Amino acid sequence: MARLAYLHGLGSGPQSYKGTLLQQRLAPEHVLELPDLNRPSLEQLDPVAGLEHLDALTEGDEWLLIGSSYGGWLAALFAARHPEWVRRMVLLCPGFGLTERWPSLVGAETM
């Protein structure tokens, strides 16, 4: 049986509103895992470290992934790296092209 996970967005975490609400709504029929993608920390966020964390969690199991924003982008990257491990994905506003769009989103001074 495939494992089900919610991958949170940027600036969020495993206890996000969306993730915990989905977890409550799906229980007890389904176990929704909420991995922490803030690797090594939110301040030093490294997508490669987030992908490595998912690799370590996988243990060869298949995944059903729900990803929001940054988590959707990581879900797509994870599926591209390991198509044999991802059975299905639901991407909620995936953060595709976020690095190119970020300066216009937050402004030059903030960057």
PDB file of C-alpha atoms in Angstrom:
ATOM      1  CA  MET A   1       0.000   0.000   0.000  1.00  0.00           C
ATOM      2  CA  ALA A   2       1.296   3.460  -0.905  1.00  0.00           C
ATOM      3  CA  ARG A   3       2.058   5.978   1.807  1.00  0.00           C
ATOM      4  CA  LEU A   4       0.238   9.327   1.796  1.00  0.00           C
ATOM      5  CA  ALA A   5       2.043  12.588   2.569  1.00  0.00           C
ATOM      6  CA  TYR A   6       1.348  16.317   2.569  1.00  0.00           C
ATOM      7  CA  LEU A   7       4.364  18.446   1.609  1.00  0.00           C
ATOM      8  CA  HIS A   8       4.018  21.928   3.102  1.00  0.00           C
ATOM      9  CA  GLY A   9       4.743  25.261   1.477  1.00  0.00           C
ATOM     10  CA  LEU A  10       7.548  27.761   1.918  1.00  0.00           C
ATOM     11  CA  GLY A  11       7.585  29.414   5.332  1.00  0.00           C
ATOM     12  CA  SER A  12       5.300  26.717   6.675  1.00  0.00           C
ATOM     13  CA  GLY A  13       5.953  23.433   8.419  1.00  0.00           C
ATOM     14  CA  PRO A  14       4.594  19.998   9.230  1.00  0.00           C
ATOM     15  CA  GLN A  15       2.044  21.468  11.653  1.00  0.00           C
ATOM     16  CA  SER A  16       0.584  23.827   9.038  1.00  0.00           C
ATOM     17  CA  TYR A  17      -3.139  24.471   8.967  1.00  0.00           C
ATOM     18  CA  LYS A  18      -3.631  22.709   5.614  1.00  0.00           C
ATOM     19  CA  GLY A  19      -1.602  19.668   6.604  1.00  0.00           C
ATOM     20  CA  THR A  20      -3.185  19.145  10.011  1.00  0.00           C
ATOM     21  CA  LEU A  21      -6.698  19.751   8.632  1.00  0.00           C
ATOM     22  CA  LEU A  22      -6.128  17.185   5.867  1.00  0.00           C
ATOM     23  CA  GLN A  23      -4.712  14.776   8.441  1.00  0.00           C
ATOM     24  CA  GLN A  24      -7.823  15.156  10.627  1.00  0.00           C
ATOM     25  CA  ARG A  25     -10.242  14.807   7.708  1.00  0.00           C
ATOM     26  CA  LEU A  26      -8.555  11.685   6.312  1.00  0.00           C
ATOM     27  CA  ALA A  27      -8.271   9.906   9.679  1.00  0.00           C
ATOM     28  CA  PRO A  28      -8.833   7.190  10.683  1.00  0.00           C
ATOM     29  CA  GLU A  29      -9.121   5.594   7.243  1.00  0.00           C
ATOM     30  CA  HIS A  30      -5.800   7.034   6.043  1.00  0.00           C
ATOM     31  CA  VAL A  31      -2.557   7.991   7.731  1.00  0.00           C
ATOM     32  CA  LEU A  32      -1.296  11.291   6.319  1.00  0.00           C
ATOM     33  CA  GLU A  33       2.383  11.857   6.953  1.00  0.00           C
ATOM     34  CA  LEU A  34       3.586  15.440   7.433  1.00  0.00           C
ATOM     35  CA  PRO A  35       7.342  15.537   6.768  1.00  0.00           C
ATOM     36  CA  ASP A  36       9.306  18.641   7.739  1.00  0.00           C
ATOM     37  CA  LEU A  37      10.818  20.051   4.549  1.00  0.00           C
ATOM     38  CA  ASN A  38      12.615  22.908   6.332  1.00  0.00           C
ATOM     39  CA  ARG A  39      16.035  21.334   5.930  1.00  0.00           C
ATOM     40  CA  PRO A  40      18.453  22.076   7.489  1.00  0.00           C
ATOM     41  CA  SER A  41      16.265  24.936   8.842  1.00  0.00           C
ATOM     42  CA  LEU A  42      13.803  27.482   7.520  1.00  0.00           C
ATOM     43  CA  GLU A  43      16.503  30.159   7.590  1.00  0.00           C
ATOM     44  CA  GLN A  44      18.963  27.987   5.619  1.00  0.00           C
ATOM     45  CA  LEU A  45      16.418  26.226   3.417  1.00  0.00           C
ATOM     46  CA  ASP A  46      18.049  23.825   0.963  1.00  0.00           C
ATOM     47  CA  PRO A  47      15.773  21.990  -1.516  1.00  0.00           C
ATOM     48  CA  VAL A  48      18.402  19.265  -1.985  1.00  0.00           C
ATOM     49  CA  ALA A  49      18.294  18.588   1.765  1.00  0.00           C
ATOM     50  CA  GLY A  50      14.480  18.411   1.554  1.00  0.00           C
ATOM     51  CA  LEU A  51      14.697  15.866  -1.265  1.00  0.00           C
ATOM     52  CA  GLU A  52      17.282  13.851   0.659  1.00  0.00           C
ATOM     53  CA  HIS A  53      14.930  13.830   3.656  1.00  0.00           C
ATOM     54  CA  LEU A  54      12.155  12.403   1.458  1.00  0.00           C
ATOM     55  CA  ASP A  55      14.613   9.828   0.084  1.00  0.00           C
ATOM     56  CA  ALA A  56      15.440   8.739   3.639  1.00  0.00           C
ATOM     57  CA  LEU A  57      11.761   8.442   4.570  1.00  0.00           C
ATOM     58  CA  THR A  58      10.854   6.406   1.500  1.00  0.00           C
ATOM     59  CA  GLU A  59      12.469   3.048   2.276  1.00  0.00           C
ATOM     60  CA  GLY A  60      11.406   1.861  -1.196  1.00  0.00           C
ATOM     61  CA  ASP A  61       7.711   2.497  -0.576  1.00  0.00           C
ATOM     62  CA  GLU A  62       5.398   4.146  -3.080  1.00  0.00           C
ATOM     63  CA  TRP A  63       3.954   7.567  -2.295  1.00  0.00           C
ATOM     64  CA  LEU A  64       0.733   9.442  -2.891  1.00  0.00           C
ATOM     65  CA  LEU A  65       1.823  13.066  -2.536  1.00  0.00           C
ATOM     66  CA  ILE A  66      -0.130  16.245  -1.889  1.00  0.00           C
ATOM     67  CA  GLY A  67       2.128  19.262  -2.278  1.00  0.00           C
ATOM     68  CA  SER A  68       1.391  22.937  -1.714  1.00  0.00           C
ATOM     69  CA  SER A  69       3.540  25.707  -3.222  1.00  0.00           C
ATOM     70  CA  TYR A  70       7.160  24.860  -2.309  1.00  0.00           C
ATOM     71  CA  GLY A  71       5.983  21.366  -1.331  1.00  0.00           C
ATOM     72  CA  GLY A  72       4.349  20.946  -4.743  1.00  0.00           C
ATOM     73  CA  TRP A  73       7.588  21.925  -6.440  1.00  0.00           C
ATOM     74  CA  LEU A  74       9.544  19.455  -4.272  1.00  0.00           C
ATOM     75  CA  ALA A  75       6.949  16.740  -4.971  1.00  0.00           C
ATOM     76  CA  ALA A  76       7.437  17.251  -8.720  1.00  0.00           C
ATOM     77  CA  LEU A  77      11.242  17.148  -8.341  1.00  0.00           C
ATOM     78  CA  PHE A  78      11.009  14.033  -6.172  1.00  0.00           C
ATOM     79  CA  ALA A  79       8.766  12.338  -8.768  1.00  0.00           C
ATOM     80  CA  ALA A  80      11.183  13.276 -11.560  1.00  0.00           C
ATOM     81  CA  ARG A  81      14.073  11.758  -9.576  1.00  0.00           C
ATOM     82  CA  HIS A  82      12.133   8.655  -8.482  1.00  0.00           C
ATOM     83  CA  PRO A  83       9.153   7.968 -10.752  1.00  0.00           C
ATOM     84  CA  GLU A  84       9.033   4.407  -9.431  1.00  0.00           C
ATOM     85  CA  TRP A  85       8.281   5.739  -5.915  1.00  0.00           C
ATOM     86  CA  VAL A  86       5.437   8.143  -6.787  1.00  0.00           C
ATOM     87  CA  ARG A  87       2.085   6.647  -7.696  1.00  0.00           C
ATOM     88  CA  ARG A  88       0.021   9.859  -7.717  1.00  0.00           C
ATOM     89  CA  MET A  89       0.368  13.576  -6.941  1.00  0.00           C
ATOM     90  CA  VAL A  90      -1.948  16.468  -6.249  1.00  0.00           C
ATOM     91  CA  LEU A  91      -0.130  19.782  -6.647  1.00  0.00           C
ATOM     92  CA  LEU A  92      -1.744  22.851  -5.077  1.00  0.00           C
ATOM     93  CA  CYS A  93      -0.270  26.010  -6.650  1.00  0.00           C
ATOM     94  CA  PRO A  94       3.160  24.407  -7.096  1.00  0.00           C
ATOM     95  CA  GLY A  95       6.051  26.833  -6.794  1.00  0.00           C
ATOM     96  CA  PHE A  96       7.363  26.297 -10.321  1.00  0.00           C
ATOM     97  CA  GLY A  97       9.761  29.056 -11.370  1.00  0.00           C
ATOM     98  CA  LEU A  98       9.720  30.504  -7.869  1.00  0.00           C
ATOM     99  CA  THR A  99      13.394  31.498  -7.887  1.00  0.00           C
ATOM    100  CA  GLU A 100      12.871  33.517 -11.071  1.00  0.00           C
ATOM    101  CA  ARG A 101       9.652  35.095  -9.793  1.00  0.00           C
ATOM    102  CA  TRP A 102      10.782  35.757  -6.206  1.00  0.00           C
ATOM    103  CA  PRO A 103      12.381  39.213  -6.815  1.00  0.00           C
ATOM    104  CA  SER A 104       9.169  40.525  -8.365  1.00  0.00           C
ATOM    105  CA  LEU A 105       7.096  39.012  -5.527  1.00  0.00           C
ATOM    106  CA  VAL A 106       9.041  40.470  -2.597  1.00  0.00           C
ATOM    107  CA  GLY A 107      10.740  43.504  -4.219  1.00  0.00           C
ATOM    108  CA  ALA A 108      14.335  44.378  -4.913  1.00  0.00           C
ATOM    109  CA  GLU A 109      14.956  45.929  -1.480  1.00  0.00           C
ATOM    110  CA  THR A 110      13.819  42.782   0.360  1.00  0.00           C
ATOM    111  CA  MET A 111      16.005  40.617  -1.858  1.00  0.00           C
TER     112      MET A 111
END
